[in-house]
Structure formats: C-alpha cells, structure tokens
Amino acid sequence: MAESPSGEGVLSGEAGFEFWRETTARSRAADMTSDHVETFTGRVRQTRLGPVTVLRMSVPSIRVRRTRKMVRSSDEECYHLTLLTRGSGAALGERPGPEAVLAEGGLHLVSSSRPYNSLFFDSHGGAGQQPRVAGLGVDLPMSLLPIPPDRLSTLIGRSLPGLEGSGALLSQFLLGLDRQAEVLRPAEASALGTVVVDLVAAWLTRELECEDALTPEARRRELVESVRAFVRRRLHDPELAPPVIAAAHHVSLSHLHQRFTELSGGETLAAYIRRQRMQKAYRDLADPALRALPVRAVAARCGIPRAPEFSRAFRTAHGLSPREHRARALLAP
C-alpha cells in the first residue's frame, strides 16, 4: 500500500489476502476470511477526513465477523457503515428476516460494541472470472453522532435504503467524495469529515423518525447538501431557480439564501447553479459521444435554451465560445 502523491490522508494500493486483512484491521477489528485466499487480490483506498475514515474496497467474496470475545477484549466504540456498490451480501445470524439481505446500492451499519457476522459476494461473476464485491466504508467514532447508541440498536445489522431521501443524499455524497479523494487538501478533508457525520446523523434520524436529535448545524448542512443534489438533478430545467428550490425544500427564500451562502464559502445559490450548468456544458461539448449534438441542444440540456444567452455565459465562464471549445477538445489527441 502506498501513500497517494496528491495529498495527505490518502492511502491506496493492491494487495494479497494477508496484507489486505492486516491493513483493513487497522480500522475494523474483525476476523476476515475468504474462499479465494490463494488467488486473492484486494484493492483498497483509505481516506482520512479528520476523525472519520472512508474506505473504498474491491475484493473477492469475503466474510467479516466480530465475535463477543473481540468486543470484550477491545471496543473502539466506532460505527462501521458500508455502501455496497457492487455485489450483494447477508447479515448472518443476526436477523433471519429479509431485512438482513444486503442489496447493491443499500447501506449496512454495524457497531464495534456488538458482534456481527456479514458475508459479501458478487453473484454476477462471469465464467472464468473471480467474483468481486465493491463498496465504500465509513468508520466514525460513536461520540460524533448526536444519537445514543441504544436508540440505534434496531438499525444495526439491517439492510437500510440508500436510494431515497437522506440515504440517497448520503450515498451520492460518498460517491462524489470518493471520486475527488486524491485531490483533497488537508483542510478540505477535515471539513468534509464533518459533512459526512452530519449526513450520517440526518439519515439515521430519518430512519428512526427522531429528527429532533439533529443539531442545528447538522440540519443546516443537510439542507445545503440536499439543495446541491436537487440542482445537479435538474440542470436541464430552465425554470430551475432559487424560489423553485426553496419551495421544494419547504423553506423561505431568505433562509435558503442565507444558509447556502454561509456553508458554501460565500458562493450564492444562483452562482452555484450557473457554475454547475457551465461545467456540464464544458463536459458535454468535449464528449466525443455527443459530437453530433448541435450546440443549441447542448445548451438546452444545461437549462439555457436561448443560444445567445448560452454563448455569453459560456464565454464568461471559460474564456472562449462553445464552438471553439468543442473544436479544440475534439481535435486534441
């Protein structure tokens, strides 16, 4: 395993079973076994975000087990959250019902203070290919969450939804964080760790229907992250504007402006929408798969149906016209 050359707090590499098990055991004290020990190749990247650690893993089928003896011997008082991005799994011996079946796109929470026994496998391995399972893991101290551990007992070991509401917001944030992990600066990483904690807290309180447990700061962060996700999903809509977003989130326009600017380093919501649209236009115009799409159609995909307005905005953002950018990007090797 090697440290990333792009910044502090990121470790990544590829390893055989024993080295991989030793590495992951630094943050997750559990017994790990696999039916593919002899041919095992595990890929892992560990990103430290202050007191929070995010792990990206791709491994053959594995079993992760923490026994009562391990709990009695040492309890780090941590929660381990898994977002399964490929494969499936099961929480063995904890809950016999269907809620113990772990599906792709789902979230799974375990505690270092309780035994667990989880199996992860890829049922879609092709002929002659080693099955693999992939996911993102989050390790965070229990003390960071505003919810008492006994309140979370009904959620531990279950398969929890990650495709709607706060679960979807948390999943999308973790996936975006993973894509940018290697270019994060230390100060950014620490701040993003706080965001991860707030989103996990918001998700768990939603599952428990006890939103009153959220701190005011966590509520503000959840609102802003929800707004950003809302904007990214609706960039094609020319009617997308702060009043529409405020109505969709059931807050006043002044409250939305204040909170968004406060938690976005001074950037206004209108500026964020404009920046996201121009970034999408920049990518789409440079995409060889979209080279036959007229510039006006690209503009419409970005929510700006009027060609002159789109051209002016693009030149202001990128210093050249949409056609010039497309020509340069598609001619580049």
mmCIF file of C-alpha atoms in Angstrom:
data_model
loop_
_atom_site.group_PDB
_atom_site.id
_atom_site.type_symbol
_atom_site.label_atom_id
_atom_site.label_comp_id
_atom_site.label_asym_id
_atom_site.label_seq_id
_atom_site.Cartn_x
_atom_site.Cartn_y
_atom_site.Cartn_z
ATOM 1 C CA MET A 1 0.000 0.000 0.000
ATOM 2 C CA ALA A 2 1.365 3.405 -0.969
ATOM 3 C CA GLU A 3 0.548 6.947 0.030
ATOM 4 C CA SER A 4 -1.074 8.994 -2.695
ATOM 5 C CA PRO A 5 1.278 11.567 -4.246
ATOM 6 C CA SER A 6 -1.525 14.101 -4.479
ATOM 7 C CA GLY A 7 -2.185 14.812 -0.840
ATOM 8 C CA GLU A 8 -2.132 13.851 2.792
ATOM 9 C CA GLY A 9 -4.522 11.386 4.344
ATOM 10 C CA VAL A 10 -4.965 9.074 1.337
ATOM 11 C CA LEU A 11 -3.542 5.570 1.222
ATOM 12 C CA SER A 12 -4.183 3.289 -1.737
ATOM 13 C CA GLY A 13 -2.874 0.075 -3.165
ATOM 14 C CA GLU A 14 -3.417 -3.530 -4.193
ATOM 15 C CA ALA A 15 -2.536 -6.488 -2.007
ATOM 16 C CA GLY A 16 -2.838 -10.216 -1.339
ATOM 17 C CA PHE A 17 -5.141 -11.537 1.341
ATOM 18 C CA GLU A 18 -2.902 -11.356 4.416
ATOM 19 C CA PHE A 19 -1.634 -7.851 3.736
ATOM 20 C CA TRP A 20 -5.137 -6.672 2.856
ATOM 21 C CA ARG A 21 -6.537 -8.162 6.062
ATOM 22 C CA GLU A 22 -3.825 -6.535 8.176
ATOM 23 C CA THR A 23 -4.423 -3.176 6.528
ATOM 24 C CA THR A 24 -8.200 -3.138 6.958
ATOM 25 C CA ALA A 25 -7.883 -4.422 10.526
ATOM 26 C CA ARG A 26 -6.316 -1.083 11.475
ATOM 27 C CA SER A 27 -9.755 0.494 11.320
ATOM 28 C CA ARG A 28 -12.029 -2.568 11.613
ATOM 29 C CA ALA A 29 -11.033 -5.112 14.260
ATOM 30 C CA ALA A 30 -12.760 -8.203 12.907
ATOM 31 C CA ASP A 31 -11.935 -11.663 11.610
ATOM 32 C CA MET A 32 -11.921 -11.693 7.801
ATOM 33 C CA THR A 33 -11.964 -14.866 5.716
ATOM 34 C CA SER A 34 -12.373 -15.638 2.020
ATOM 35 C CA ASP A 35 -12.832 -18.650 -0.233
ATOM 36 C CA HIS A 36 -10.259 -17.076 -2.584
ATOM 37 C CA VAL A 37 -7.253 -16.743 -0.271
ATOM 38 C CA GLU A 38 -4.780 -18.279 -2.723
ATOM 39 C CA THR A 39 -5.792 -16.039 -5.628
ATOM 40 C CA PHE A 40 -6.968 -13.074 -3.566
ATOM 41 C CA THR A 41 -6.286 -9.587 -4.886
ATOM 42 C CA GLY A 42 -7.795 -6.798 -2.855
ATOM 43 C CA ARG A 43 -7.844 -3.159 -3.877
ATOM 44 C CA VAL A 44 -8.326 -0.638 -1.134
ATOM 45 C CA ARG A 45 -8.065 3.122 -0.699
ATOM 46 C CA GLN A 46 -8.238 4.737 2.713
ATOM 47 C CA THR A 47 -9.026 8.439 3.023
ATOM 48 C CA ARG A 48 -8.758 10.154 6.395
ATOM 49 C CA LEU A 49 -11.172 13.037 6.948
ATOM 50 C CA GLY A 50 -10.246 14.205 10.424
ATOM 51 C CA PRO A 51 -11.706 11.627 12.835
ATOM 52 C CA VAL A 52 -13.628 9.946 10.001
ATOM 53 C CA THR A 53 -12.112 7.331 7.692
ATOM 54 C CA VAL A 54 -13.537 6.432 4.283
ATOM 55 C CA LEU A 55 -12.523 3.129 2.684
ATOM 56 C CA ARG A 56 -13.035 2.149 -0.927
ATOM 57 C CA MET A 57 -12.693 -1.601 -1.408
ATOM 58 C CA SER A 58 -12.876 -4.095 -4.236
ATOM 59 C CA VAL A 59 -12.260 -7.687 -3.168
ATOM 60 C CA PRO A 60 -13.301 -11.267 -3.885
ATOM 61 C CA SER A 61 -16.120 -12.636 -1.786
ATOM 62 C CA ILE A 62 -15.370 -12.172 1.912
ATOM 63 C CA ARG A 63 -16.799 -12.865 5.323
ATOM 64 C CA VAL A 64 -16.358 -10.283 8.099
ATOM 65 C CA ARG A 65 -17.007 -11.482 11.641
ATOM 66 C CA ARG A 66 -16.635 -9.765 15.002
ATOM 67 C CA THR A 67 -17.175 -12.066 17.962
ATOM 68 C CA ARG A 68 -18.306 -11.367 21.501
ATOM 69 C CA LYS A 69 -14.787 -12.179 22.664
ATOM 70 C CA MET A 70 -13.403 -9.458 20.384
ATOM 71 C CA VAL A 71 -15.930 -6.985 21.754
ATOM 72 C CA ARG A 72 -14.989 -7.830 25.356
ATOM 73 C CA SER A 73 -11.287 -7.667 24.559
ATOM 74 C CA SER A 74 -11.360 -4.279 22.837
ATOM 75 C CA ASP A 75 -14.109 -1.908 21.829
ATOM 76 C CA GLU A 76 -13.076 1.098 19.740
ATOM 77 C CA GLU A 77 -16.619 2.499 20.107
ATOM 78 C CA CYS A 78 -16.969 3.052 16.370
ATOM 79 C CA TYR A 79 -19.713 2.639 13.826
ATOM 80 C CA HIS A 80 -18.841 0.990 10.518
ATOM 81 C CA LEU A 81 -21.107 1.948 7.645
ATOM 82 C CA THR A 82 -20.957 0.198 4.257
ATOM 83 C CA LEU A 83 -22.409 1.408 0.953
ATOM 84 C CA LEU A 84 -22.489 -1.629 -1.341
ATOM 85 C CA THR A 85 -21.743 -0.543 -4.918
ATOM 86 C CA ARG A 86 -21.310 -3.994 -6.459
ATOM 87 C CA GLY A 87 -22.456 -7.418 -5.349
ATOM 88 C CA SER A 88 -24.707 -8.439 -2.506
ATOM 89 C CA GLY A 89 -24.489 -9.830 0.977
ATOM 90 C CA ALA A 90 -26.184 -11.017 4.124
ATOM 91 C CA ALA A 91 -26.036 -10.317 7.839
ATOM 92 C CA LEU A 92 -25.692 -13.872 9.132
ATOM 93 C CA GLY A 93 -27.032 -14.986 12.462
ATOM 94 C CA GLU A 94 -28.351 -11.562 13.477
ATOM 95 C CA ARG A 95 -31.690 -11.130 11.767
ATOM 96 C CA PRO A 96 -33.265 -14.026 9.889
ATOM 97 C CA GLY A 97 -35.755 -11.802 8.075
ATOM 98 C CA PRO A 98 -35.455 -10.227 4.609
ATOM 99 C CA GLU A 99 -34.065 -7.028 6.143
ATOM 100 C CA ALA A 100 -30.773 -8.917 6.676
ATOM 101 C CA VAL A 101 -30.248 -9.397 2.908
ATOM 102 C CA LEU A 102 -27.828 -6.733 1.656
ATOM 103 C CA ALA A 103 -28.512 -5.430 -1.828
ATOM 104 C CA GLU A 104 -26.439 -3.387 -4.246
ATOM 105 C CA GLY A 105 -26.984 0.304 -3.528
ATOM 106 C CA GLY A 106 -28.013 -0.402 0.055
ATOM 107 C CA LEU A 107 -26.454 0.741 3.313
ATOM 108 C CA HIS A 108 -25.365 -1.507 6.190
ATOM 109 C CA LEU A 109 -24.459 -0.324 9.691
ATOM 110 C CA VAL A 110 -22.585 -2.313 12.350
ATOM 111 C CA SER A 111 -21.107 -1.353 15.701
ATOM 112 C CA SER A 112 -17.784 -2.282 17.268
ATOM 113 C CA SER A 113 -19.713 -2.675 20.542
ATOM 114 C CA ARG A 114 -21.793 -5.572 19.196
ATOM 115 C CA PRO A 115 -20.922 -8.869 17.468
ATOM 116 C CA TYR A 116 -21.638 -9.084 13.754
ATOM 117 C CA ASN A 117 -21.218 -11.654 11.019
ATOM 118 C CA SER A 118 -21.526 -10.372 7.458
ATOM 119 C CA LEU A 119 -20.990 -12.074 4.111
ATOM 120 C CA PHE A 120 -20.317 -10.092 0.936
ATOM 121 C CA PHE A 121 -20.220 -11.688 -2.500
ATOM 122 C CA ASP A 122 -20.699 -10.911 -6.189
ATOM 123 C CA SER A 123 -23.293 -13.190 -7.688
ATOM 124 C CA HIS A 124 -22.616 -11.824 -11.183
ATOM 125 C CA GLY A 125 -19.087 -13.153 -11.673
ATOM 126 C CA GLY A 126 -18.724 -14.344 -15.265
ATOM 127 C CA ALA A 127 -17.330 -17.648 -16.434
ATOM 128 C CA GLY A 128 -13.637 -17.887 -15.618
ATOM 129 C CA GLN A 129 -13.742 -14.632 -13.631
ATOM 130 C CA GLN A 130 -13.151 -14.291 -9.925
ATOM 131 C CA PRO A 131 -16.264 -12.935 -8.174
ATOM 132 C CA ARG A 132 -15.750 -9.489 -6.699
ATOM 133 C CA VAL A 133 -17.629 -7.246 -4.359
ATOM 134 C CA ALA A 134 -17.080 -3.495 -4.069
ATOM 135 C CA GLY A 135 -18.202 -0.758 -1.755
ATOM 136 C CA LEU A 136 -17.425 2.308 0.288
ATOM 137 C CA GLY A 137 -16.986 2.070 4.029
ATOM 138 C CA VAL A 138 -17.170 4.831 6.623
ATOM 139 C CA ASP A 139 -15.649 4.445 10.088
ATOM 140 C CA LEU A 140 -16.608 7.093 12.628
ATOM 141 C CA PRO A 141 -16.494 7.358 16.436
ATOM 142 C CA MET A 142 -19.832 6.857 18.188
ATOM 143 C CA SER A 143 -19.253 10.051 20.150
ATOM 144 C CA LEU A 144 -19.622 12.151 16.979
ATOM 145 C CA LEU A 145 -23.278 11.227 16.460
ATOM 146 C CA PRO A 146 -25.994 13.004 18.451
ATOM 147 C CA ILE A 147 -27.987 9.745 18.750
ATOM 148 C CA PRO A 148 -27.461 7.492 21.805
ATOM 149 C CA PRO A 149 -26.218 4.003 20.821
ATOM 150 C CA ASP A 150 -29.258 2.304 22.384
ATOM 151 C CA ARG A 151 -31.533 4.248 20.025
ATOM 152 C CA LEU A 152 -29.706 2.774 17.048
ATOM 153 C CA SER A 153 -29.986 -0.851 18.160
ATOM 154 C CA THR A 154 -32.932 -1.543 15.831
ATOM 155 C CA LEU A 155 -30.906 -0.427 12.785
ATOM 156 C CA ILE A 156 -27.685 -2.334 13.497
ATOM 157 C CA GLY A 157 -27.061 -5.234 11.114
ATOM 158 C CA ARG A 158 -30.001 -4.455 8.837
ATOM 159 C CA SER A 159 -30.108 -3.629 5.163
ATOM 160 C CA LEU A 160 -31.101 0.026 5.006
ATOM 161 C CA PRO A 161 -32.263 2.055 1.984
ATOM 162 C CA GLY A 162 -29.675 4.111 0.152
ATOM 163 C CA LEU A 163 -31.707 5.133 -2.892
ATOM 164 C CA GLU A 164 -34.155 7.647 -1.458
ATOM 165 C CA GLY A 165 -34.354 10.539 0.960
ATOM 166 C CA SER A 166 -31.382 11.162 3.229
ATOM 167 C CA GLY A 167 -29.988 7.733 2.333
ATOM 168 C CA ALA A 168 -29.703 8.733 -1.311
ATOM 169 C CA LEU A 169 -28.171 12.062 -0.344
ATOM 170 C CA LEU A 170 -25.578 10.312 1.823
ATOM 171 C CA SER A 171 -24.793 7.749 -0.893
ATOM 172 C CA GLN A 172 -24.349 10.397 -3.575
ATOM 173 C CA PHE A 173 -22.100 12.450 -1.343
ATOM 174 C CA LEU A 174 -19.885 9.444 -0.526
ATOM 175 C CA LEU A 175 -19.569 8.531 -4.210
ATOM 176 C CA GLY A 176 -18.620 12.099 -5.117
ATOM 177 C CA LEU A 177 -16.184 12.255 -2.228
ATOM 178 C CA ASP A 178 -14.549 9.049 -3.422
ATOM 179 C CA ARG A 179 -14.063 10.493 -6.913
ATOM 180 C CA GLN A 180 -12.256 13.544 -5.519
ATOM 181 C CA ALA A 181 -10.376 11.888 -2.639
ATOM 182 C CA GLU A 182 -6.911 12.079 -4.158
ATOM 183 C CA VAL A 183 -7.017 15.842 -4.797
ATOM 184 C CA LEU A 184 -8.375 16.957 -1.433
ATOM 185 C CA ARG A 185 -6.262 19.281 0.660
ATOM 186 C CA PRO A 186 -5.922 18.586 4.398
ATOM 187 C CA ALA A 187 -8.180 21.484 5.423
ATOM 188 C CA GLU A 188 -10.838 20.367 2.940
ATOM 189 C CA ALA A 189 -10.633 16.778 4.145
ATOM 190 C CA SER A 190 -11.255 17.751 7.762
ATOM 191 C CA ALA A 191 -14.254 19.905 6.844
ATOM 192 C CA LEU A 192 -15.719 17.155 4.664
ATOM 193 C CA GLY A 193 -15.436 14.724 7.550
ATOM 194 C CA THR A 194 -17.854 16.961 9.450
ATOM 195 C CA VAL A 195 -20.245 16.895 6.490
ATOM 196 C CA VAL A 196 -20.118 13.080 6.408
ATOM 197 C CA VAL A 197 -21.001 12.910 10.115
ATOM 198 C CA ASP A 198 -23.910 15.327 9.664
ATOM 199 C CA LEU A 199 -25.294 13.395 6.693
ATOM 200 C CA VAL A 200 -24.997 10.072 8.533
ATOM 201 C CA ALA A 201 -26.796 11.632 11.504
ATOM 202 C CA ALA A 202 -29.555 13.013 9.262
ATOM 203 C CA TRP A 203 -30.001 9.649 7.570
ATOM 204 C CA LEU A 204 -30.157 7.713 10.844
ATOM 205 C CA THR A 205 -32.583 10.120 12.488
ATOM 206 C CA ARG A 206 -34.810 9.826 9.420
ATOM 207 C CA GLU A 207 -34.756 6.042 9.700
ATOM 208 C CA LEU A 208 -35.577 6.325 13.404
ATOM 209 C CA GLU A 209 -38.067 9.155 12.866
ATOM 210 C CA CYS A 210 -36.355 11.208 15.563
ATOM 211 C CA GLU A 211 -35.227 14.288 13.636
ATOM 212 C CA ASP A 212 -35.220 16.290 16.872
ATOM 213 C CA ALA A 213 -31.895 14.599 17.703
ATOM 214 C CA LEU A 214 -30.141 16.549 14.929
ATOM 215 C CA THR A 215 -28.107 19.582 15.940
ATOM 216 C CA PRO A 216 -28.949 22.895 14.232
ATOM 217 C CA GLU A 217 -25.606 22.746 12.406
ATOM 218 C CA ALA A 218 -26.356 19.246 11.099
ATOM 219 C CA ARG A 219 -29.773 20.418 9.884
ATOM 220 C CA ARG A 220 -28.173 23.306 8.014
ATOM 221 C CA ARG A 221 -25.617 21.040 6.356
ATOM 222 C CA GLU A 222 -28.263 18.520 5.359
ATOM 223 C CA LEU A 223 -30.344 21.288 3.786
ATOM 224 C CA VAL A 224 -27.415 22.605 1.749
ATOM 225 C CA GLU A 225 -26.348 19.125 0.554
ATOM 226 C CA SER A 226 -29.937 18.350 -0.380
ATOM 227 C CA VAL A 227 -30.127 21.594 -2.374
ATOM 228 C CA ARG A 228 -26.899 20.788 -4.235
ATOM 229 C CA ALA A 229 -28.187 17.332 -5.160
ATOM 230 C CA PHE A 230 -31.508 18.870 -6.267
ATOM 231 C CA VAL A 231 -29.685 21.323 -8.538
ATOM 232 C CA ARG A 232 -27.476 18.644 -10.127
ATOM 233 C CA ARG A 233 -30.514 16.508 -10.954
ATOM 234 C CA ARG A 234 -32.397 19.387 -12.603
ATOM 235 C CA LEU A 235 -29.805 21.333 -14.559
ATOM 236 C CA HIS A 236 -31.816 20.689 -17.736
ATOM 237 C CA ASP A 237 -34.806 22.623 -16.358
ATOM 238 C CA PRO A 238 -34.763 26.290 -17.486
ATOM 239 C CA GLU A 239 -37.136 27.100 -14.606
ATOM 240 C CA LEU A 240 -34.592 25.970 -12.011
ATOM 241 C CA ALA A 241 -34.089 28.975 -9.745
ATOM 242 C CA PRO A 242 -33.798 29.758 -6.016
ATOM 243 C CA PRO A 243 -37.576 30.332 -5.500
ATOM 244 C CA VAL A 244 -38.353 26.917 -7.009
ATOM 245 C CA ILE A 245 -35.699 25.261 -4.849
ATOM 246 C CA ALA A 246 -36.925 26.995 -1.691
ATOM 247 C CA ALA A 247 -40.490 25.804 -2.350
ATOM 248 C CA ALA A 248 -39.300 22.233 -2.986
ATOM 249 C CA HIS A 249 -37.442 22.224 0.345
ATOM 250 C CA HIS A 250 -40.233 23.947 2.305
ATOM 251 C CA VAL A 251 -38.076 26.851 3.476
ATOM 252 C CA SER A 252 -38.261 30.585 2.883
ATOM 253 C CA LEU A 253 -36.190 32.091 0.097
ATOM 254 C CA SER A 254 -34.259 34.315 2.519
ATOM 255 C CA HIS A 255 -33.450 31.336 4.775
ATOM 256 C CA LEU A 256 -32.270 29.318 1.772
ATOM 257 C CA HIS A 257 -30.023 32.122 0.511
ATOM 258 C CA GLN A 258 -28.540 32.707 3.952
ATOM 259 C CA ARG A 259 -27.773 29.046 4.716
ATOM 260 C CA PHE A 260 -26.448 28.185 1.270
ATOM 261 C CA THR A 261 -24.071 31.157 1.090
ATOM 262 C CA GLU A 262 -22.957 30.590 4.689
ATOM 263 C CA LEU A 263 -21.951 26.949 4.032
ATOM 264 C CA SER A 264 -20.616 27.456 0.502
ATOM 265 C CA GLY A 265 -17.706 29.775 1.187
ATOM 266 C CA GLY A 266 -19.660 32.855 0.115
ATOM 267 C CA GLU A 267 -20.926 31.422 -3.188
ATOM 268 C CA THR A 268 -24.594 32.259 -3.792
ATOM 269 C CA LEU A 269 -27.121 29.680 -4.903
ATOM 270 C CA ALA A 270 -27.606 31.439 -8.246
ATOM 271 C CA ALA A 271 -23.844 31.371 -8.835
ATOM 272 C CA TYR A 272 -23.737 27.663 -7.936
ATOM 273 C CA ILE A 273 -26.489 26.862 -10.466
ATOM 274 C CA ARG A 274 -24.672 28.868 -13.150
ATOM 275 C CA ARG A 275 -21.343 27.171 -12.381
ATOM 276 C CA GLN A 276 -22.865 23.687 -12.485
ATOM 277 C CA ARG A 277 -24.523 24.431 -15.822
ATOM 278 C CA MET A 278 -21.302 25.732 -17.335
ATOM 279 C CA GLN A 279 -19.346 22.731 -16.058
ATOM 280 C CA LYS A 280 -21.890 20.370 -17.600
ATOM 281 C CA ALA A 281 -21.750 22.292 -20.890
ATOM 282 C CA TYR A 282 -17.941 22.116 -20.850
ATOM 283 C CA ARG A 283 -18.023 18.325 -20.393
ATOM 284 C CA ASP A 284 -20.794 17.680 -22.921
ATOM 285 C CA LEU A 285 -19.182 19.765 -25.658
ATOM 286 C CA ALA A 286 -15.907 17.865 -25.198
ATOM 287 C CA ASP A 287 -17.595 14.441 -25.210
ATOM 288 C CA PRO A 288 -16.898 12.566 -28.478
ATOM 289 C CA ALA A 289 -20.126 10.604 -27.991
ATOM 290 C CA LEU A 290 -22.081 13.890 -28.244
ATOM 291 C CA ARG A 291 -20.190 15.448 -31.155
ATOM 292 C CA ALA A 292 -23.241 15.159 -33.458
ATOM 293 C CA LEU A 293 -25.420 17.011 -30.946
ATOM 294 C CA PRO A 294 -25.896 20.650 -32.020
ATOM 295 C CA VAL A 295 -24.598 23.318 -29.655
ATOM 296 C CA ARG A 296 -28.148 24.583 -29.147
ATOM 297 C CA ALA A 297 -29.151 21.079 -27.975
ATOM 298 C CA VAL A 298 -26.244 21.036 -25.512
ATOM 299 C CA ALA A 299 -27.439 24.421 -24.259
ATOM 300 C CA ALA A 300 -30.944 23.037 -23.753
ATOM 301 C CA ARG A 301 -29.523 20.063 -21.821
ATOM 302 C CA CYS A 302 -27.959 22.610 -19.487
ATOM 303 C CA GLY A 303 -31.196 24.529 -18.965
ATOM 304 C CA ILE A 304 -30.356 27.519 -21.211
ATOM 305 C CA PRO A 305 -32.491 27.189 -24.354
ATOM 306 C CA ARG A 306 -31.587 30.613 -25.800
ATOM 307 C CA ALA A 307 -28.397 30.287 -27.840
ATOM 308 C CA PRO A 308 -27.084 33.885 -27.428
ATOM 309 C CA GLU A 309 -27.509 33.720 -23.652
ATOM 310 C CA PHE A 310 -25.741 30.340 -23.545
ATOM 311 C CA SER A 311 -22.853 31.592 -25.678
ATOM 312 C CA ARG A 312 -22.341 34.668 -23.500
ATOM 313 C CA ALA A 313 -22.438 32.660 -20.278
ATOM 314 C CA PHE A 314 -20.036 30.052 -21.644
ATOM 315 C CA ARG A 315 -17.535 32.658 -22.841
ATOM 316 C CA THR A 316 -17.681 34.432 -19.486
ATOM 317 C CA ALA A 317 -17.061 31.164 -17.624
ATOM 318 C CA HIS A 318 -14.416 29.604 -19.892
ATOM 319 C CA GLY A 319 -12.922 32.386 -21.996
ATOM 320 C CA LEU A 320 -13.951 31.042 -25.408
ATOM 321 C CA SER A 321 -17.106 30.267 -27.320
ATOM 322 C CA PRO A 322 -18.872 26.878 -27.119
ATOM 323 C CA ARG A 323 -17.925 26.061 -30.723
ATOM 324 C CA GLU A 324 -14.278 26.950 -30.155
ATOM 325 C CA HIS A 325 -14.119 24.752 -27.068
ATOM 326 C CA ARG A 326 -15.742 21.819 -28.880
ATOM 327 C CA ALA A 327 -13.376 22.149 -31.853
ATOM 328 C CA ARG A 328 -10.291 22.236 -29.623
ATOM 329 C CA ALA A 329 -11.455 19.384 -27.404
ATOM 330 C CA LEU A 330 -12.389 17.051 -30.252
ATOM 331 C CA LEU A 331 -9.178 17.744 -32.188
ATOM 332 C CA ALA A 332 -6.942 17.180 -29.176
ATOM 333 C CA PRO A 333 -5.176 13.805 -29.055
#
